[in-house]
Structure formats: structure tokens, C-alpha cells
Amino acid sequence: MKKRILAVAMMLVLALGVTACGGKQLKSEGELLYDLPAGFTYDEAAECYYAPGYPDELANINYLTEKNDGSFKTLTKANIEDALEEGLSQGFGEDIDITITRWDETDVDGYEAIIYSCEYSYMGIELAQTQIAINGKDNFHYVTFTDFADSDYADDFEDCLDSMKFSGVN
């Protein structure tokens, strides 16, 4: 139960920690498409995908969109780290230190994107998350991958990131 609460809380914190964004004048991006790791299933109540062994396996994938408000250029490593630490600390009622271990500026089908990873500990559990924030024309898209820090799904999550494309582009 502790793992499930932690997973849901992290998805909410990351949703609050990243603001909607804007950018290039491209055509409507359509739907974000990506390949899921084998065995992941969708949970309608939680609105995310879980690993086959959930809840014993914490691995999950969460996809959220927000209306694009033009603020993508304000995303920096420092303000993402601050927002995550503040959100987690408020959500869990204690100070949580985040370490951002990856920060890559890239694109998905011509749309600006940032991929960042972080690690932190809560209640003795070491966790790792990777999130991609994509600056679409109509919407800001972000996909969050969460697992234990010693994840068996790290390569699968990277394959998922590599497979991302938009239905409205090609």
C-alpha cells in the first residue's frame, strides 16, 4: 500500500511541478504515440500503466497533457528541481532531496522536448523517475516513468522514449 500511495503521489507532484508550454508554429501534433514495455497494463482508476508485478513492482508510466500556455522556455534544471523538492516535501510532510541525474534537450517529431531524470529516497525506498516534457503546438505533453532506483525497466523506459512520435506529424 505504501508503494501505491508513493507512486500516485509522485505522479501528482510531477504533474504540478511542470507547467504547460508553447513554442514553434507547427501544425497540430495530434496524439502522442509510444511503445509500452511488455506486459504493462492500463489502470483506468489511476490513469497510468503498471508493470506486470504491480504493486510488488512499482514501475509505472503516466501520461498527462495540458493546454499549451507558451511557458516552455521557462523550464530550467534549477526550477524543475526546486518544484519537485517542494511538491514532494509538501506531499509527504517531510524534506525530500532530489538529485537531477540527467538533463537532455531534444525533440519529438520536430517539437522541442526536455528529458530529465531524478533520484530521491522516501521512507527508506530509493526511487528513480525519468520524465519527458514535450512542447507541442496545441498541448504540453509529459510522460513520467517511475520505478525503484535499481530498476529492471530502465532499458524498456529508454526504448519507450525512443519510440515516441505524434500521429498528426507523419
Short mmCIF file of C-alpha atoms in Angstrom, two decimals:
data_model
loop_
_atom_site.label_atom_id
_atom_site.label_comp_id
_atom_site.label_asym_id
_atom_site.label_seq_id
_atom_site.Cartn_x
_atom_site.Cartn_y
_atom_site.Cartn_z
CA MET A 1 0.00 0.00 0.00
CA LYS A 2 2.88 2.35 0.86
CA LYS A 3 4.31 1.81 -2.64
CA ARG A 4 0.97 2.57 -4.33
CA ILE A 5 0.48 5.78 -2.35
CA LEU A 6 4.03 6.79 -3.19
CA ALA A 7 3.54 6.09 -6.92
CA VAL A 8 0.28 8.05 -7.13
CA ALA A 9 1.71 10.94 -5.10
CA MET A 10 4.76 11.14 -7.37
CA MET A 11 2.63 11.30 -10.49
CA LEU A 12 0.64 14.16 -8.99
CA VAL A 13 3.75 16.01 -7.84
CA LEU A 14 5.33 15.77 -11.28
CA ALA A 15 2.13 16.95 -12.89
CA LEU A 16 2.20 20.03 -10.65
CA GLY A 17 5.95 20.56 -10.95
CA VAL A 18 5.97 21.15 -14.71
CA THR A 19 3.98 23.97 -16.29
CA ALA A 20 2.38 23.99 -19.71
CA CYS A 21 4.48 25.36 -22.54
CA GLY A 22 4.47 26.90 -26.01
CA GLY A 23 6.78 27.29 -28.97
CA LYS A 24 7.21 26.80 -32.71
CA GLN A 25 4.42 27.38 -35.18
CA LEU A 26 3.96 23.78 -36.26
CA LYS A 27 0.78 22.04 -37.31
CA SER A 28 -1.32 20.30 -34.68
CA GLU A 29 0.68 17.45 -33.22
CA GLY A 30 -2.21 15.03 -32.75
CA GLU A 31 -1.86 12.13 -30.33
CA LEU A 32 1.44 11.12 -28.73
CA LEU A 33 2.22 7.50 -29.63
CA TYR A 34 4.82 5.25 -27.98
CA ASP A 35 5.61 1.58 -27.45
CA LEU A 36 4.96 0.27 -23.95
CA PRO A 37 7.24 -2.25 -22.25
CA ALA A 38 5.98 -5.84 -22.49
CA GLY A 39 3.25 -6.70 -20.01
CA PHE A 40 2.39 -3.16 -18.87
CA THR A 41 -1.36 -2.76 -18.43
CA TYR A 42 -3.55 0.31 -18.15
CA ASP A 43 -5.35 1.05 -14.89
CA GLU A 44 -8.32 3.30 -15.62
CA ALA A 45 -8.81 4.32 -11.98
CA ALA A 46 -5.19 5.50 -11.62
CA GLU A 47 -4.93 6.62 -15.27
CA CYS A 48 -1.50 5.07 -15.72
CA TYR A 49 0.26 1.94 -16.94
CA TYR A 50 1.65 -0.55 -14.42
CA ALA A 51 4.32 -3.24 -14.66
CA PRO A 52 3.10 -6.85 -14.66
CA GLY A 53 4.00 -7.42 -11.00
CA TYR A 54 2.34 -4.30 -9.58
CA PRO A 55 2.13 -3.48 -6.66
CA ASP A 56 5.22 -5.52 -5.76
CA GLU A 57 6.87 -3.96 -8.80
CA LEU A 58 6.47 -0.20 -8.58
CA ALA A 59 7.26 0.52 -12.25
CA ASN A 60 4.63 2.71 -13.87
CA ILE A 61 4.17 5.10 -16.77
CA ASN A 62 1.97 8.17 -16.57
CA TYR A 63 1.00 10.41 -19.49
CA LEU A 64 -0.55 13.84 -18.98
CA THR A 65 -1.35 16.79 -21.23
CA GLU A 66 -2.09 20.41 -20.51
CA LYS A 67 -3.15 23.22 -22.78
CA ASN A 68 -0.11 24.99 -24.17
CA ASP A 69 0.33 28.40 -22.49
CA GLY A 70 3.70 29.36 -24.03
CA SER A 71 5.88 28.88 -20.94
CA PHE A 72 8.17 26.07 -22.16
CA LYS A 73 11.21 28.36 -22.35
CA THR A 74 10.95 28.93 -18.58
CA LEU A 75 11.78 25.29 -17.80
CA THR A 76 15.26 25.02 -16.31
CA LYS A 77 17.04 22.32 -14.37
CA ALA A 78 17.02 24.52 -11.27
CA ASN A 79 13.30 25.37 -11.31
CA ILE A 80 12.30 21.76 -12.07
CA GLU A 81 14.45 20.53 -9.17
CA ASP A 82 13.00 23.19 -6.84
CA ALA A 83 9.41 22.42 -7.88
CA LEU A 84 9.90 18.68 -7.41
CA GLU A 85 11.51 19.10 -3.99
CA GLU A 86 8.79 21.49 -2.85
CA GLY A 87 5.97 19.31 -4.16
CA LEU A 88 7.36 16.12 -2.66
CA SER A 89 8.11 17.77 0.67
CA GLN A 90 4.58 19.16 0.87
CA GLY A 91 3.03 15.90 -0.30
CA PHE A 92 4.96 13.69 2.10
CA GLY A 93 5.21 16.11 5.02
CA GLU A 94 9.00 15.98 5.26
CA ASP A 95 12.01 17.37 3.41
CA ILE A 96 12.83 15.37 0.29
CA ASP A 97 16.09 15.98 -1.52
CA ILE A 98 16.01 15.48 -5.29
CA THR A 99 19.07 14.90 -7.40
CA ILE A 100 18.63 15.51 -11.13
CA THR A 101 20.90 12.99 -12.82
CA ARG A 102 20.04 13.69 -16.45
CA TRP A 103 19.04 16.76 -18.46
CA ASP A 104 18.77 16.39 -22.24
CA GLU A 105 17.27 18.91 -24.63
CA THR A 106 15.91 17.07 -27.66
CA ASP A 107 12.83 16.93 -29.89
CA VAL A 108 9.98 14.60 -30.79
CA ASP A 109 8.90 14.93 -34.44
CA GLY A 110 10.23 18.50 -34.53
CA TYR A 111 8.67 19.59 -31.23
CA GLU A 112 11.08 20.78 -28.54
CA ALA A 113 11.44 18.41 -25.60
CA ILE A 114 13.40 18.01 -22.40
CA ILE A 115 14.19 14.65 -20.84
CA TYR A 116 15.24 14.71 -17.22
CA SER A 117 15.79 12.06 -14.59
CA CYS A 118 15.89 12.37 -10.82
CA GLU A 119 16.51 10.17 -7.81
CA TYR A 120 15.33 10.51 -4.24
CA SER A 121 14.62 8.48 -1.14
CA TYR A 122 11.38 8.30 0.81
CA MET A 123 10.71 6.08 3.81
CA GLY A 124 13.88 4.14 3.03
CA ILE A 125 12.82 3.41 -0.55
CA GLU A 126 15.20 4.58 -3.29
CA LEU A 127 13.22 5.80 -6.28
CA ALA A 128 14.08 6.98 -9.78
CA GLN A 129 12.00 8.89 -12.28
CA THR A 130 12.50 9.99 -15.85
CA GLN A 131 10.18 12.46 -17.47
CA ILE A 132 9.93 13.85 -20.97
CA ALA A 133 8.29 17.24 -21.37
CA ILE A 134 7.25 17.96 -24.97
CA ASN A 135 6.34 21.41 -26.27
CA GLY A 136 3.53 20.65 -28.72
CA LYS A 137 1.69 23.32 -30.70
CA ASP A 138 -1.64 22.68 -29.01
CA ASN A 139 -0.67 20.91 -25.82
CA PHE A 140 2.17 20.38 -23.43
CA HIS A 141 2.78 16.62 -23.15
CA TYR A 142 4.66 14.84 -20.45
CA VAL A 143 5.30 11.19 -19.82
CA THR A 144 6.72 10.08 -16.48
CA PHE A 145 8.46 6.76 -15.85
CA THR A 146 8.76 5.75 -12.19
CA ASP A 147 10.50 2.77 -10.63
CA PHE A 148 12.86 1.73 -7.88
CA ALA A 149 16.35 3.20 -8.31
CA ASP A 150 17.76 -0.24 -9.21
CA SER A 151 15.10 -0.65 -11.90
CA ASP A 152 14.83 -3.63 -14.18
CA TYR A 153 12.83 -1.43 -16.56
CA ALA A 154 15.41 1.30 -17.26
CA ASP A 155 16.20 -0.04 -20.77
CA ASP A 156 12.49 -0.56 -21.51
CA PHE A 157 11.78 3.04 -20.49
CA GLU A 158 14.55 4.26 -22.83
CA ASP A 159 13.06 2.19 -25.68
CA CYS A 160 9.69 3.79 -24.95
CA LEU A 161 11.26 7.27 -25.13
CA ASP A 162 12.97 6.38 -28.43
CA SER A 163 9.67 5.20 -29.95
CA MET A 164 7.74 8.44 -29.31
CA LYS A 165 6.08 10.16 -32.26
CA PHE A 166 2.96 12.20 -32.96
CA SER A 167 0.04 10.95 -35.04
CA GLY A 168 -0.51 14.38 -36.66
CA VAL A 169 3.03 14.81 -37.98
CA ASN A 170 3.68 11.86 -40.30
#
